[in-house]
Amino acid sequence: MKPIAWLFKWTLKAAIFFTLFAFALNNQGDVTVRFFFGQKWTAPMVLVVLGAFALGVLIGVLGMAPRWWRQHRSTQAVVQPPAEAPAKKPVAAASAVSDYSDSNLHGV
């Protein structure tokens, strides 16, 4: 990888990290999440946001898992040859060419 691209990549990662870190420092206050039937949960806002993000990622991964499994099974079926494949006879392509001679070319 070129040094400039590597530097840009790490600078972007650092900027994202420090932005999220500043967000966490600025939102240390407690927040109350109210559920059904009078249930409530009080926690720092950062944990609530992190929990919502993690729950969204988990739901996304679970939604994509059936397609991943289907593709994995179809890939494995293509990659692994059948156990007993019948042997094929080689095609005799030379027999079609054997009738060719220079004397038959253009009536010579």
Coordinates of N, CA and C in Angstrom, one line a residue:
M1 N 0.8 -1.2 0.0 CA 0.0 0.0 0.0 C 0.9 1.2 0.0
K2 N 0.5 2.2 -0.7 CA 1.3 3.4 -0.8 C 1.2 4.2 0.5
P3 N 2.3 4.8 0.9 CA 2.4 5.5 2.2 C 1.3 6.6 2.4
I4 N 1.0 7.3 1.3 CA 0.0 8.4 1.4 C -1.4 7.8 1.7
A5 N -1.8 6.7 1.0 CA -3.0 6.0 1.2 C -3.1 5.5 2.6
W6 N -2.0 4.9 3.1 CA -1.9 4.3 4.5 C -2.1 5.4 5.5
L7 N -1.5 6.6 5.3 CA -1.6 7.7 6.2 C -3.0 8.2 6.2
F8 N -3.6 8.3 5.0 CA -5.0 8.8 4.9 C -6.0 7.9 5.7
K9 N -5.8 6.6 5.5 CA -6.6 5.6 6.1 C -6.5 5.7 7.6
W10 N -5.3 5.8 8.2 CA -5.2 5.9 9.6 C -5.7 7.2 10.2
T11 N -5.5 8.3 9.4 CA -6.0 9.6 9.8 C -7.5 9.6 9.9
L12 N -8.2 8.9 8.9 CA -9.6 8.8 8.9 C -10.1 8.0 10.1
K13 N -9.4 6.9 10.4 CA -9.8 6.1 11.6 C -9.6 6.9 12.9
A14 N -8.5 7.6 13.0 CA -8.3 8.4 14.2 C -9.4 9.5 14.4
A15 N -9.8 10.1 13.2 CA -10.8 11.1 13.3 C -12.2 10.6 13.8
I16 N -12.5 9.4 13.2 CA -13.8 8.7 13.6 C -13.7 8.4 15.1
F17 N -12.6 7.8 15.6 CA -12.4 7.4 17.0 C -12.6 8.6 17.9
F18 N -11.9 9.7 17.6 CA -11.9 10.9 18.5 C -13.3 11.6 18.4
T19 N -14.0 11.5 17.3 CA -15.3 12.1 17.2 C -16.3 11.3 18.1
L20 N -16.2 9.9 18.1 CA -17.0 9.1 18.9 C -16.6 9.2 20.4
F21 N -15.3 9.4 20.7 CA -14.9 9.6 22.1 C -15.4 10.9 22.6
A22 N -15.4 12.0 21.8 CA -15.9 13.3 22.3 C -17.4 13.2 22.5
F23 N -18.1 12.4 21.6 CA -19.5 12.2 21.8 C -19.8 11.5 23.1
A24 N -19.0 10.5 23.5 CA -19.2 9.8 24.7 C -18.9 10.7 25.9
L25 N -17.9 11.6 25.8 CA -17.6 12.5 26.9 C -18.7 13.5 27.1
N26 N -19.3 14.0 26.0 CA -20.3 15.0 26.1 C -21.7 14.5 26.5
N27 N -21.9 13.2 26.5 CA -23.2 12.6 26.8 C -23.0 11.6 28.0
Q28 N -22.5 12.1 29.1 CA -22.3 11.2 30.3 C -23.6 11.2 31.2
G29 N -24.5 12.0 30.9 CA -25.7 12.1 31.7 C -26.5 10.9 31.6
D30 N -27.3 10.6 32.7 CA -28.2 9.5 32.7 C -29.4 9.8 31.9
V31 N -29.9 8.7 31.3 CA -31.2 8.8 30.5 C -32.0 7.6 31.0
T32 N -33.3 7.8 31.0 CA -34.3 6.8 31.4 C -35.0 6.3 30.1
V33 N -34.9 5.0 30.0 CA -35.6 4.3 28.9 C -36.8 3.7 29.5
R34 N -38.0 4.0 29.0 CA -39.2 3.6 29.5 C -39.8 2.4 28.6
F35 N -40.0 1.3 29.2 CA -40.6 0.1 28.5 C -42.1 0.1 28.8
F36 N -42.7 -1.0 28.3 CA -44.1 -1.2 28.6 C -44.4 -1.6 30.0
F37 N -45.6 -1.4 30.4 CA -46.1 -1.8 31.8 C -45.3 -1.1 32.9
G38 N -44.9 0.1 32.7 CA -44.2 0.8 33.8 C -42.8 0.5 34.0
Q39 N -42.2 -0.4 33.2 CA -40.8 -0.8 33.4 C -39.9 0.4 32.9
K40 N -38.8 0.6 33.6 CA -37.9 1.6 33.1 C -36.5 1.2 33.5
W41 N -35.6 1.8 32.7 CA -34.1 1.5 32.9 C -33.4 2.8 32.8
T42 N -32.5 3.1 33.8 CA -31.7 4.3 33.8 C -30.3 3.9 33.6
A43 N -29.6 4.5 32.6 CA -28.2 4.2 32.3 C -27.6 5.5 31.7
P44 N -26.3 5.5 31.6 CA -25.7 6.6 30.8 C -26.1 6.6 29.4
M45 N -26.2 7.7 28.8 CA -26.7 7.8 27.4 C -25.8 7.1 26.4
V46 N -24.5 7.1 26.7 CA -23.5 6.4 25.8 C -23.9 4.9 25.8
L47 N -24.2 4.3 26.9 CA -24.5 2.9 26.9 C -25.8 2.6 26.2
V48 N -26.8 3.5 26.3 CA -28.0 3.3 25.6 C -27.8 3.4 24.1
V49 N -27.0 4.4 23.6 CA -26.7 4.5 22.2 C -25.9 3.3 21.7
L50 N -24.9 2.9 22.5 CA -24.1 1.7 22.1 C -25.0 0.5 22.0
G51 N -25.9 0.3 23.0 CA -26.8 -0.8 23.0 C -27.7 -0.8 21.8
A52 N -28.2 0.3 21.4 CA -29.1 0.4 20.2 C -28.3 0.1 19.0
F53 N -27.1 0.6 18.9 CA -26.2 0.3 17.7 C -25.9 -1.2 17.6
A54 N -25.6 -1.8 18.8 CA -25.3 -3.3 18.8 C -26.5 -4.1 18.4
L55 N -27.6 -3.7 18.9 CA -28.9 -4.4 18.6 C -29.2 -4.3 17.1
G56 N -29.0 -3.1 16.5 CA -29.2 -3.0 15.1 C -28.2 -3.8 14.3
V57 N -27.0 -3.9 14.7 CA -26.0 -4.8 14.0 C -26.4 -6.2 14.1
L58 N -26.8 -6.6 15.3 CA -27.2 -8.0 15.5 C -28.4 -8.4 14.6
I59 N -29.4 -7.5 14.5 CA -30.6 -7.8 13.7 C -30.2 -7.8 12.2
G60 N -29.3 -6.9 11.8 CA -28.8 -7.0 10.4 C -28.1 -8.3 10.1
V61 N -27.2 -8.7 11.0 CA -26.5 -10.0 10.7 C -27.5 -11.2 10.7
L62 N -28.4 -11.2 11.6 CA -29.4 -12.3 11.6 C -30.3 -12.3 10.4
G63 N -30.5 -11.1 9.9 CA -31.3 -11.0 8.6 C -30.6 -11.5 7.4
M64 N -29.2 -11.3 7.4 CA -28.4 -11.7 6.3 C -27.9 -13.2 6.4
A65 N -28.0 -13.8 7.6 CA -27.5 -15.1 7.8 C -28.1 -16.2 6.8
P66 N -29.4 -16.2 6.6 CA -29.9 -17.3 5.7 C -29.3 -17.2 4.3
R67 N -29.1 -16.0 3.8 CA -28.5 -15.9 2.4 C -27.0 -16.3 2.5
W68 N -26.3 -16.0 3.5 CA -24.9 -16.4 3.6 C -24.8 -18.0 3.6
W69 N -25.7 -18.6 4.4 CA -25.7 -20.1 4.5 C -26.0 -20.7 3.1
R70 N -27.0 -20.1 2.4 CA -27.4 -20.6 1.1 C -26.2 -20.5 0.2
Q71 N -25.6 -19.4 0.2 CA -24.4 -19.2 -0.7 C -23.3 -20.1 -0.3
H72 N -23.0 -20.3 0.9 CA -22.0 -21.2 1.4 C -22.2 -22.6 0.9
R73 N -23.5 -23.1 1.1 CA -23.8 -24.4 0.6 C -23.7 -24.6 -0.9
S74 N -24.1 -23.6 -1.6 CA -24.0 -23.7 -3.1 C -22.5 -23.6 -3.5
T75 N -21.7 -22.9 -2.8 CA -20.3 -22.8 -3.1 C -19.6 -24.1 -2.8
Q76 N -19.9 -24.7 -1.7 CA -19.3 -26.0 -1.3 C -19.7 -27.1 -2.3
A77 N -21.0 -27.0 -2.9 CA -21.4 -28.0 -3.8 C -20.6 -27.9 -5.1
V78 N -20.2 -26.7 -5.5 CA -19.5 -26.4 -6.7 C -18.0 -26.8 -6.6
V79 N -17.5 -26.5 -5.4 CA -16.0 -26.7 -5.2 C -15.7 -28.2 -5.0
Q80 N -16.6 -29.0 -4.3 CA -16.3 -30.4 -4.1 C -16.8 -31.2 -5.2
P81 N -16.0 -32.0 -5.9 CA -16.4 -32.8 -7.0 C -17.2 -34.0 -6.5
P82 N -18.0 -34.6 -7.3 CA -18.8 -35.8 -6.8 C -17.8 -36.9 -6.5
A83 N -18.2 -37.8 -5.6 CA -17.3 -38.9 -5.1 C -16.9 -39.8 -6.2
E84 N -17.8 -40.3 -7.1 CA -17.5 -41.2 -8.1 C -17.9 -40.6 -9.5
A85 N -17.0 -39.9 -10.1 CA -17.2 -39.4 -11.4 C -16.8 -40.4 -12.5
P86 N -17.7 -40.7 -13.5 CA -17.3 -41.6 -14.5 C -16.2 -41.1 -15.4
A87 N -15.2 -42.0 -15.8 CA -14.1 -41.6 -16.6 C -14.5 -41.3 -18.0
K88 N -14.1 -40.2 -18.6 CA -14.5 -39.8 -19.9 C -13.4 -40.3 -20.9
K89 N -13.8 -40.7 -22.1 CA -12.9 -41.1 -23.1 C -12.3 -39.9 -23.8
P90 N -11.1 -39.9 -24.1 CA -10.5 -38.7 -24.8 C -11.1 -38.7 -26.2
V91 N -11.4 -37.5 -26.7 CA -12.0 -37.2 -28.0 C -10.9 -37.3 -29.0
A92 N -11.1 -38.1 -30.1 CA -10.1 -38.3 -31.1 C -10.3 -37.2 -32.2
A93 N -9.7 -36.1 -32.0 CA -9.8 -35.0 -32.9 C -8.8 -35.2 -34.1
A94 N -7.8 -36.0 -33.9 CA -6.9 -36.2 -35.0 C -7.5 -36.9 -36.2
S95 N -8.5 -37.7 -36.0 CA -9.1 -38.5 -37.1 C -9.8 -37.6 -38.1
A96 N -10.3 -36.5 -37.7 CA -11.0 -35.6 -38.7 C -9.9 -34.9 -39.5
V97 N -8.7 -34.7 -39.0 CA -7.7 -33.9 -39.7 C -6.9 -34.9 -40.6
S98 N -6.9 -36.2 -40.3 CA -6.1 -37.1 -41.0 C -6.4 -37.2 -42.5
D99 N -7.6 -36.9 -42.9 CA -8.0 -37.0 -44.3 C -7.5 -35.8 -45.1
Y100 N -6.9 -34.9 -44.5 CA -6.4 -33.7 -45.2 C -5.1 -33.9 -45.8
S101 N -5.0 -33.4 -47.0 CA -3.7 -33.5 -47.7 C -3.5 -32.3 -48.6
D102 N -2.2 -32.0 -48.9 CA -2.0 -30.8 -49.7 C -2.4 -31.0 -51.1
S103 N -2.5 -32.2 -51.6 CA -2.9 -32.4 -53.0 C -4.3 -32.1 -53.3
N104 N -5.2 -32.1 -52.3 CA -6.6 -31.9 -52.4 C -6.9 -30.4 -52.3
L105 N -5.9 -29.6 -52.0 CA -6.1 -28.1 -51.8 C -6.2 -27.5 -53.1
H106 N -7.3 -26.8 -53.4 CA -7.5 -26.1 -54.7 C -7.2 -26.9 -55.9
G107 N -7.5 -28.2 -55.8 CA -7.5 -29.0 -57.0 C -6.1 -29.2 -57.5
V108 N -5.1 -29.1 -56.7 CA -3.7 -29.3 -57.1 C -3.3 -30.7 -57.0

